[in-house]
Short mmCIF file of C-alpha atoms and ligand atoms in Angstrom, two decimals:
data_model
loop_
_atom_site.label_atom_id
_atom_site.label_comp_id
_atom_site.label_asym_id
_atom_site.label_seq_id
_atom_site.Cartn_x
_atom_site.Cartn_y
_atom_site.Cartn_z
CA MET A 78 -28.79 -53.79 -10.07
CA PRO A 79 -26.36 -52.33 -12.60
CA SER A 80 -22.95 -51.55 -11.15
CA ALA A 81 -22.21 -47.88 -10.53
CA GLU A 82 -21.13 -45.61 -13.37
CA LEU A 83 -20.07 -42.95 -10.86
CA SER A 84 -18.62 -43.25 -7.36
CA VAL A 85 -18.94 -40.09 -5.29
CA ILE A 86 -16.17 -40.00 -2.68
CA VAL A 87 -16.87 -37.96 0.45
CA PRO A 88 -14.03 -37.49 2.95
CA THR A 89 -15.45 -36.90 6.41
CA PHE A 90 -14.18 -35.86 9.78
CA LYS A 91 -16.83 -34.90 12.33
CA GLU A 92 -19.65 -34.45 9.81
CA ARG A 93 -22.36 -36.48 11.54
CA GLY A 94 -24.98 -33.77 11.07
CA ASN A 95 -24.38 -33.44 7.31
CA VAL A 96 -24.24 -36.93 5.85
CA ALA A 97 -27.98 -37.70 5.63
CA GLU A 98 -28.73 -34.40 3.91
CA LEU A 99 -25.87 -34.91 1.46
CA VAL A 100 -27.20 -38.34 0.45
CA ARG A 101 -30.67 -36.81 -0.02
CA ARG A 102 -29.22 -34.13 -2.27
CA LEU A 103 -27.15 -36.61 -4.28
CA ASP A 104 -30.26 -38.69 -4.78
CA ALA A 105 -32.07 -35.66 -6.19
CA ALA A 106 -29.14 -34.42 -8.30
CA LEU A 107 -28.22 -37.79 -9.83
CA LYS A 108 -31.73 -39.09 -10.65
CA GLY A 109 -31.64 -41.69 -13.38
CA LEU A 110 -27.89 -42.30 -13.11
CA ALA A 111 -26.18 -45.40 -11.68
CA TRP A 112 -24.24 -43.88 -8.82
CA GLU A 113 -22.92 -44.80 -5.37
CA VAL A 114 -21.46 -42.73 -2.56
CA ILE A 115 -18.42 -43.80 -0.56
CA PHE A 116 -17.81 -41.93 2.68
CA VAL A 117 -14.23 -42.16 3.92
CA ASP A 118 -14.29 -41.38 7.61
CA ASP A 119 -11.20 -41.05 9.80
CA ASN A 120 -12.86 -42.55 12.85
CA SER A 121 -14.59 -39.28 13.78
CA PRO A 122 -15.29 -39.06 17.52
CA ASP A 123 -18.82 -37.75 16.80
CA GLY A 124 -19.88 -41.08 15.29
CA THR A 125 -20.01 -40.01 11.63
CA ALA A 126 -19.17 -43.56 10.49
CA ALA A 127 -22.06 -45.04 12.49
CA ALA A 128 -24.43 -42.45 11.00
CA VAL A 129 -23.26 -43.38 7.48
CA LYS A 130 -23.64 -47.09 8.19
CA ASP A 131 -27.22 -46.45 9.34
CA LEU A 132 -27.90 -44.89 5.95
CA ALA A 133 -26.05 -47.74 4.23
CA ALA A 134 -28.23 -50.30 5.98
CA ARG A 135 -31.24 -48.80 4.21
CA ASP A 136 -29.65 -47.76 0.90
CA GLY A 137 -27.33 -50.05 -1.07
CA ARG A 138 -25.78 -47.09 -2.89
CA VAL A 139 -24.20 -45.81 0.34
CA ARG A 140 -20.91 -47.25 1.60
CA CYS A 141 -18.58 -46.35 4.42
CA LEU A 142 -14.83 -46.79 4.58
CA ARG A 143 -13.83 -46.28 8.20
CA ARG A 144 -10.10 -45.63 8.64
CA VAL A 145 -8.58 -46.02 12.08
CA GLY A 146 -5.27 -44.60 13.31
CA ARG A 147 -5.01 -42.27 10.33
CA ARG A 148 -5.90 -38.68 9.51
CA GLY A 149 -5.80 -36.63 6.35
CA LEU A 150 -8.11 -35.31 3.69
CA ALA A 151 -5.98 -36.16 0.65
CA GLY A 152 -5.22 -39.68 1.85
CA ALA A 153 -8.91 -40.29 2.53
CA CYS A 154 -9.80 -39.16 -1.01
CA ILE A 155 -7.12 -41.38 -2.57
CA GLU A 156 -8.26 -44.46 -0.66
CA GLY A 157 -11.88 -43.75 -1.46
CA MET A 158 -11.19 -43.44 -5.18
CA LEU A 159 -9.11 -46.62 -5.13
CA SER A 160 -11.93 -48.53 -3.43
CA SER A 161 -14.20 -47.81 -6.41
CA ALA A 162 -14.75 -49.99 -9.47
CA ALA A 163 -16.80 -47.39 -11.35
CA PRO A 164 -15.38 -45.80 -14.53
CA TYR A 165 -15.79 -42.30 -13.02
CA VAL A 166 -15.09 -41.01 -9.53
CA ALA A 167 -15.94 -37.64 -8.00
CA VAL A 168 -14.71 -36.03 -4.78
CA ILE A 169 -17.00 -33.67 -2.88
CA ASP A 170 -16.99 -32.23 0.66
CA ALA A 171 -19.57 -33.47 3.18
CA ASP A 172 -20.53 -30.05 4.54
CA LEU A 173 -22.70 -29.08 1.54
CA GLN A 174 -20.39 -26.20 0.51
CA HIS A 175 -19.91 -27.83 -2.88
CA ASP A 176 -22.90 -27.70 -5.21
CA GLU A 177 -23.87 -31.29 -5.98
CA LYS A 178 -26.21 -30.07 -8.75
CA VAL A 179 -23.26 -29.67 -11.16
CA LEU A 180 -22.20 -33.33 -10.80
CA ALA A 181 -24.45 -34.56 -13.63
CA GLN A 182 -22.99 -31.98 -16.03
CA MET A 183 -19.45 -32.95 -14.96
CA LEU A 184 -20.23 -36.60 -15.68
CA ALA A 185 -21.64 -35.72 -19.10
CA THR A 186 -18.43 -33.84 -19.93
CA LEU A 187 -16.30 -36.87 -19.06
CA GLN A 188 -18.61 -39.30 -20.86
CA SER A 189 -18.46 -37.23 -24.03
CA GLY A 190 -14.74 -38.04 -24.09
CA GLY A 191 -13.65 -34.41 -24.13
CA ALA A 192 -11.69 -34.55 -20.88
CA ASP A 193 -10.12 -36.88 -18.31
CA LEU A 194 -10.83 -34.64 -15.36
CA VAL A 195 -13.41 -31.95 -14.64
CA ALA A 196 -12.45 -29.48 -11.93
CA ALA A 197 -15.27 -27.56 -10.29
CA THR A 198 -14.15 -23.95 -9.98
CA ARG A 199 -15.19 -20.86 -8.06
CA TYR A 200 -12.95 -18.54 -10.01
CA VAL A 201 -14.38 -18.33 -13.54
CA GLU A 202 -17.48 -16.70 -14.97
CA GLY A 203 -20.49 -18.43 -13.43
CA GLY A 204 -18.70 -19.46 -10.22
CA SER A 205 -18.30 -17.67 -6.93
CA ALA A 206 -16.66 -17.89 -3.53
CA ALA A 207 -18.70 -15.15 -1.91
CA SER A 208 -19.45 -17.19 1.20
CA PHE A 209 -15.76 -17.31 2.19
CA SER A 210 -14.90 -15.18 5.21
CA GLN A 211 -12.53 -12.32 4.34
CA GLY A 212 -9.55 -14.07 5.94
CA ARG A 213 -10.15 -17.45 4.32
CA GLY A 214 -10.87 -15.75 1.00
CA ALA A 215 -7.50 -13.99 1.10
CA ILE A 216 -5.65 -17.20 1.98
CA SER A 217 -7.40 -19.03 -0.85
CA GLN A 218 -6.48 -16.27 -3.34
CA LEU A 219 -2.85 -16.26 -2.23
CA ALA A 220 -2.55 -20.04 -2.41
CA THR A 221 -4.18 -19.98 -5.85
CA ARG A 222 -1.71 -17.42 -7.11
CA LEU A 223 1.30 -19.26 -5.62
CA ALA A 224 0.20 -22.54 -7.15
CA ARG A 225 -0.43 -21.02 -10.56
CA ARG A 226 2.88 -19.17 -10.60
CA LEU A 227 5.16 -21.78 -9.04
CA LEU A 228 3.62 -24.94 -10.38
CA ARG A 229 2.48 -23.67 -13.76
CA THR A 230 -0.95 -25.15 -13.48
CA ASN A 231 -3.72 -23.79 -15.65
CA LEU A 232 -6.44 -24.65 -13.17
CA SER A 233 -8.38 -21.52 -12.32
CA ASP A 234 -9.12 -22.92 -8.85
CA PRO A 235 -6.28 -25.33 -8.00
CA MET A 236 -7.28 -25.28 -4.30
CA SER A 237 -10.68 -26.77 -5.07
CA GLY A 238 -11.56 -30.02 -3.36
CA PHE A 239 -14.39 -30.71 -5.83
CA PHE A 240 -13.73 -32.62 -9.05
CA MET A 241 -14.53 -35.70 -11.14
CA VAL A 242 -12.01 -37.88 -12.93
CA ARG A 243 -11.68 -41.09 -14.92
CA ARG A 244 -10.83 -43.76 -12.38
CA ALA A 245 -8.21 -45.27 -14.72
CA CYS A 246 -6.18 -42.04 -14.47
CA VAL A 247 -6.16 -42.15 -10.69
CA GLU A 248 -5.29 -45.84 -10.61
CA GLU A 249 -2.26 -45.14 -12.75
CA MET A 250 -0.89 -42.23 -10.75
CA ALA A 251 -1.97 -43.36 -7.25
CA PRO A 252 1.53 -44.41 -6.07
CA LEU A 253 2.79 -40.90 -6.87
CA LEU A 254 0.12 -38.97 -4.95
CA SER A 255 0.71 -37.50 -1.50
CA PRO A 256 -1.72 -38.40 1.30
CA VAL A 257 -0.75 -35.23 3.18
CA GLY A 258 -2.79 -32.03 3.36
CA PHE A 259 -5.87 -30.75 1.51
CA LYS A 260 -4.53 -30.32 -2.04
CA ILE A 261 -5.60 -33.51 -3.72
CA LEU A 262 -6.85 -31.92 -6.98
CA LEU A 263 -3.67 -29.91 -7.46
CA ASP A 264 -1.57 -32.99 -6.80
CA ILE A 265 -3.50 -35.00 -9.40
CA ALA A 266 -3.31 -32.20 -11.99
CA ILE A 267 0.44 -31.80 -11.57
CA THR A 268 1.19 -35.50 -11.43
CA GLY A 269 -0.96 -36.07 -14.52
CA GLY A 270 0.92 -33.36 -16.41
CA ASP A 271 0.13 -32.56 -20.05
CA ARG A 272 -1.36 -35.98 -20.70
CA LEU A 273 -4.29 -35.30 -18.37
CA ARG A 274 -6.95 -33.34 -20.28
CA ILE A 275 -8.74 -31.00 -17.88
CA ALA A 276 -12.08 -29.25 -18.24
CA GLU A 277 -13.64 -26.84 -15.74
CA GLN A 278 -17.11 -26.52 -14.30
CA PRO A 279 -18.14 -23.30 -12.54
CA TYR A 280 -20.15 -23.46 -9.31
CA SER A 281 -20.95 -21.27 -6.30
CA PHE A 282 -19.19 -22.20 -3.09
CA GLY A 283 -21.83 -22.24 -0.34
CA GLU A 284 -21.95 -21.93 3.42
CA ARG A 285 -21.02 -24.90 5.59
CA ALA A 286 -24.22 -26.54 6.88
CA GLN A 287 -23.34 -28.13 10.24
CA GLY A 288 -20.08 -28.54 12.20
CA GLU A 289 -16.90 -26.59 11.61
CA SER A 290 -14.00 -26.35 9.15
CA LYS A 291 -10.88 -28.47 9.72
CA PHE A 292 -8.66 -26.02 7.91
CA ASN A 293 -5.81 -24.71 10.11
CA ALA A 294 -2.26 -23.33 10.06
CA GLN A 295 -0.81 -26.81 9.94
CA ILE A 296 -2.62 -27.46 6.66
CA GLY A 297 -1.33 -24.15 5.30
CA LEU A 298 2.22 -25.24 6.18
CA GLU A 299 1.67 -28.60 4.57
CA PHE A 300 0.67 -26.81 1.39
CA LEU A 301 3.98 -24.92 1.42
CA GLY A 302 5.67 -28.29 1.86
CA LEU A 303 3.85 -29.64 -1.19
CA LEU A 304 4.88 -26.57 -3.23
CA LEU A 305 8.53 -27.09 -2.29
CA ALA A 306 8.40 -30.82 -2.94
CA LYS A 307 6.92 -30.26 -6.41
CA LEU A 308 9.40 -27.47 -7.14
CA SER A 309 12.26 -29.86 -6.43
CA GLY A 310 10.72 -32.36 -8.86
CA ASP A 311 9.73 -34.62 -5.94
CA LEU A 312 13.39 -34.95 -4.99
CA ILE A 313 12.72 -33.54 -1.54
CA ASP A 314 10.12 -35.22 0.64
CA PRO A 315 7.82 -32.58 2.24
CA ARG A 316 8.32 -34.31 5.56
CA PHE A 317 12.04 -33.66 5.32
CA ILE A 318 11.37 -29.97 4.72
CA PHE A 319 9.53 -29.84 8.05
CA PHE A 320 12.26 -31.82 9.73
CA ALA A 321 14.87 -29.36 8.45
CA LEU A 322 12.74 -26.36 9.51
CA VAL A 323 12.41 -27.79 12.99
CA GLY A 324 16.17 -28.38 13.03
CA THR A 325 16.69 -24.70 12.18
CA THR A 326 14.50 -23.58 15.07
CA GLY A 327 16.55 -26.03 17.21
CA LEU A 328 19.69 -24.09 16.38
CA ILE A 329 18.04 -20.86 17.51
CA VAL A 330 16.79 -22.51 20.71
CA HIS A 331 20.29 -23.86 21.30
CA LEU A 332 21.99 -20.49 20.96
CA ALA A 333 19.37 -18.72 23.08
CA THR A 334 19.69 -21.29 25.87
CA LEU A 335 23.47 -21.12 25.69
CA LYS A 336 23.42 -17.36 26.04
CA LEU A 337 21.00 -17.54 28.95
CA ALA A 338 23.00 -20.26 30.73
CA LEU A 339 26.27 -18.35 30.29
CA ALA A 340 24.64 -15.24 31.71
CA LEU A 341 23.30 -17.12 34.73
CA LEU A 342 26.23 -19.42 35.50
CA PRO A 343 29.38 -17.99 37.14
CA ALA A 344 32.02 -17.17 34.54
CA GLN A 345 34.36 -20.14 34.76
CA PRO A 346 35.89 -21.71 31.68
CA ASP A 347 34.81 -25.29 32.47
CA LEU A 348 31.23 -24.12 32.96
CA PHE A 349 30.99 -23.49 29.24
CA ARG A 350 30.78 -27.26 28.83
CA VAL A 351 27.87 -27.38 31.24
CA ALA A 352 26.08 -24.53 29.46
CA GLN A 353 26.67 -26.15 26.08
CA ALA A 354 25.35 -29.48 27.37
CA MET A 355 22.24 -27.78 28.75
CA ALA A 356 21.64 -25.96 25.49
CA THR A 357 22.03 -29.22 23.56
CA PHE A 358 19.50 -30.94 25.80
CA VAL A 359 16.95 -28.13 25.57
CA ALA A 360 17.31 -27.91 21.78
CA MET A 361 16.98 -31.67 21.43
CA THR A 362 13.85 -31.64 23.57
CA SER A 363 12.25 -28.81 21.62
CA ASN A 364 13.19 -30.51 18.33
CA PHE A 365 11.59 -33.72 19.51
CA LEU A 366 8.38 -32.04 20.64
CA LEU A 367 8.05 -29.94 17.47
CA ASN A 368 8.70 -32.95 15.25
CA ASN A 369 6.12 -34.89 17.21
CA GLU A 370 3.53 -32.13 16.72
CA LEU A 371 4.39 -31.07 13.17
CA THR A 372 6.63 -33.30 11.09
CA TYR A 373 5.16 -36.58 12.29
CA ARG A 374 1.79 -35.31 13.38
CA ASP A 375 0.09 -38.22 11.66
CA ARG A 376 2.16 -40.65 13.77
CA ARG A 377 2.20 -38.60 16.96
CA LEU A 378 3.59 -40.40 20.02
CA LYS A 379 1.75 -40.15 23.32
CA GLY A 380 2.38 -41.21 26.93
CA ALA A 381 5.01 -43.89 27.52
CA ALA A 382 5.67 -44.21 23.80
CA GLN A 383 6.57 -40.53 23.77
CA LEU A 384 9.23 -40.98 26.48
CA ARG A 385 10.65 -44.02 24.73
CA GLY A 386 10.68 -42.11 21.45
CA PHE A 387 12.43 -39.17 23.07
CA LEU A 388 15.26 -41.34 24.44
CA LEU A 389 15.69 -43.01 21.05
CA PHE A 390 15.65 -39.60 19.35
CA CYS A 391 18.45 -38.36 21.66
CA LEU A 392 20.50 -41.49 20.97
CA ILE A 393 20.11 -41.09 17.20
CA ALA A 394 20.99 -37.40 17.39
CA SER A 395 24.16 -38.15 19.42
CA VAL A 396 25.36 -40.59 16.79
CA GLY A 397 24.46 -37.96 14.18
CA VAL A 398 26.61 -35.37 15.94
CA LEU A 399 29.64 -37.68 16.07
CA ALA A 400 29.29 -38.58 12.40
CA ASN A 401 28.86 -34.91 11.56
CA ILE A 402 32.10 -33.98 13.34
CA ASP A 403 33.97 -36.87 11.75
CA LEU A 404 32.88 -36.04 8.21
CA ALA A 405 33.48 -32.31 8.63
CA SER A 406 36.95 -32.82 10.11
CA TRP A 407 37.94 -35.26 7.37
CA LEU A 408 36.78 -32.87 4.63
CA TYR A 409 38.51 -29.96 6.34
CA VAL A 410 41.81 -31.88 6.50
CA GLU A 411 41.35 -32.76 2.84
CA ARG A 412 41.43 -28.98 2.38
CA SER A 413 37.96 -28.16 1.34
CA GLY A 414 36.97 -24.75 2.75
CA TRP A 415 35.73 -24.55 6.33
CA TRP A 416 32.20 -23.73 5.29
CA LEU A 417 31.92 -26.59 2.82
CA ALA A 418 33.21 -29.02 5.44
CA GLY A 419 30.89 -27.60 8.06
CA ALA A 420 27.82 -27.58 5.82
CA ALA A 421 28.49 -31.12 4.54
CA GLY A 422 28.71 -32.34 8.13
CA ALA A 423 25.49 -30.58 9.11
CA ILE A 424 23.57 -31.82 6.06
CA MET A 425 24.78 -35.34 6.60
CA SER A 426 23.67 -35.42 10.21
CA ALA A 427 20.30 -33.90 9.28
CA LEU A 428 19.78 -36.67 6.69
CA TRP A 429 20.90 -39.29 9.19
CA ASN A 430 18.60 -37.97 11.91
CA TYR A 431 15.72 -37.78 9.47
CA ALA A 432 16.18 -41.28 8.10
CA MET A 433 16.64 -42.87 11.53
CA SER A 434 13.79 -40.89 13.11
CA THR A 435 11.42 -41.92 10.33
CA LEU A 436 12.51 -45.54 10.53
CA PHE A 437 12.66 -46.00 14.29
CA VAL A 438 11.16 -43.18 16.35
CA TRP A 439 8.04 -42.37 14.34
CA ARG A 440 7.78 -45.53 12.29
CA ALA A 441 4.69 -46.05 10.16
CA ARG A 442 2.17 -48.29 11.86
N1 GDD B 613 -11.42 -38.34 6.18
C1 GDD B 613 -11.06 -37.08 6.46
N2 GDD B 613 -9.91 -36.87 7.18
N3 GDD B 613 -11.81 -36.05 6.03
C2 GDD B 613 -11.43 -34.80 6.34
C3 GDD B 613 -10.27 -34.51 7.08
C4 GDD B 613 -9.47 -35.61 7.52
O1 GDD B 613 -8.44 -35.48 8.16
N4 GDD B 613 -10.16 -33.15 7.20
C5 GDD B 613 -11.23 -32.63 6.59
N5 GDD B 613 -12.00 -33.62 6.07
C6 GDD B 613 -13.25 -33.49 5.30
C7 GDD B 613 -14.31 -32.66 6.00
O2 GDD B 613 -15.10 -33.44 6.87
C8 GDD B 613 -15.09 -32.13 4.81
O3 GDD B 613 -16.03 -33.06 4.34
C9 GDD B 613 -14.02 -31.93 3.75
O4 GDD B 613 -12.95 -32.81 4.11
C10 GDD B 613 -13.54 -30.47 3.65
O5 GDD B 613 -13.09 -30.05 4.94
P1 GDD B 613 -13.47 -28.61 5.54
O6 GDD B 613 -12.95 -28.59 6.92
O7 GDD B 613 -14.92 -28.32 5.33
O8 GDD B 613 -12.56 -27.70 4.62
P2 GDD B 613 -12.81 -26.20 4.18
O9 GDD B 613 -14.23 -25.93 3.87
O10 GDD B 613 -12.15 -25.31 5.16
O11 GDD B 613 -11.96 -26.19 2.82
C11 GDD B 613 -12.58 -26.33 1.58
O12 GDD B 613 -12.05 -25.39 0.72
C12 GDD B 613 -10.71 -25.57 0.39
C13 GDD B 613 -10.25 -24.56 -0.59
O13 GDD B 613 -10.35 -23.29 -0.17
C14 GDD B 613 -12.39 -27.74 1.02
O14 GDD B 613 -13.18 -27.88 -0.15
C15 GDD B 613 -10.97 -28.02 0.64
O15 GDD B 613 -10.92 -29.27 -0.06
C16 GDD B 613 -10.50 -26.92 -0.25
O16 GDD B 613 -9.13 -27.12 -0.50
MN1 MN B 614 -15.94 -26.91 4.26
#
């Protein structure tokens, strides 16, 4: 059997009811071509991986990469593309919303040498996104506009999760891509820069066949994180942006608790210490929980590990506070203005907390 010319990468999470139909449609759409399909499943509880492996047992063109202990659309796409040895790789959703019938044309465009990447788009003549609900349509439009304005991409549909690319291009930029969020095409286009020649292929975005969408507010936030990270020239890690946002809510929680405690406790001077200690504890707890849910969602701690992590987090934060006060006082004595000293102290402890939390509390498995 000739080795595949095209690997079709399909990220899946809870798509059991869609995979067989997708393979049938690929078979029809790619007749006469040497292709394979690689499903990258994040250990879906509905048994998607087992369903794919059933298909694979009967069809050598079907493969399954089952990832355990990990979640994320972009990361799944990256790993799928890197598992391929074909000259061309495509990414397509499992839920049949992307029109597989344009794949052959996309491959022809790449093979003719005119482009390194073909992005399937809903937003040019010949394409459509009519099946979007009003709400999702508006979000998609807004994200498209933000990306085009802030990131200066020429893609007409930068939010698309449907594209085909020369594998060599992906291999080269893989270490620079972010596994977080949904925006894998945008990330590739920006990372590739001017050297990556992009063509577009219109298509009509369809209705989801079975199951439901995994898009949620968290993914929207992650997109904002990606925008900020790219705006800072990758200087700022998106995870740190979340960590800093959580820290800011912590300050609000702290002040609110302090005010409440002062109102409830009898007005004695030494009780301010008690109120301040309570506020610190509440803020630290809410910071920990929010970071666990948001910043380090992909490494979320549960059960006993969560308690252990919380104690460690408090310990790290206490050291951070001491270092913060030391640095700020030293700067202040050295006669920098109060605000510069204060801000330097706060930024330093935020960086410290972030580095230590990433290394020790939510360490990568
Ligand atoms: N492996 C893996 N891990 N796959 C995932 C994950 C994950 O954490 N989350 C979603 N997927 C898979 C789904 O199973 C599906 O095959 C595909 O990624 C797209 O997910 P949907 O949940 O169907 O996303 P959508 O339809 O709301 O969003 C579509 O439109 C967006 C633009 O508006 C997708 O095409 C996105 O890629 C696109 O950005
Ligand atoms: Mn979908």
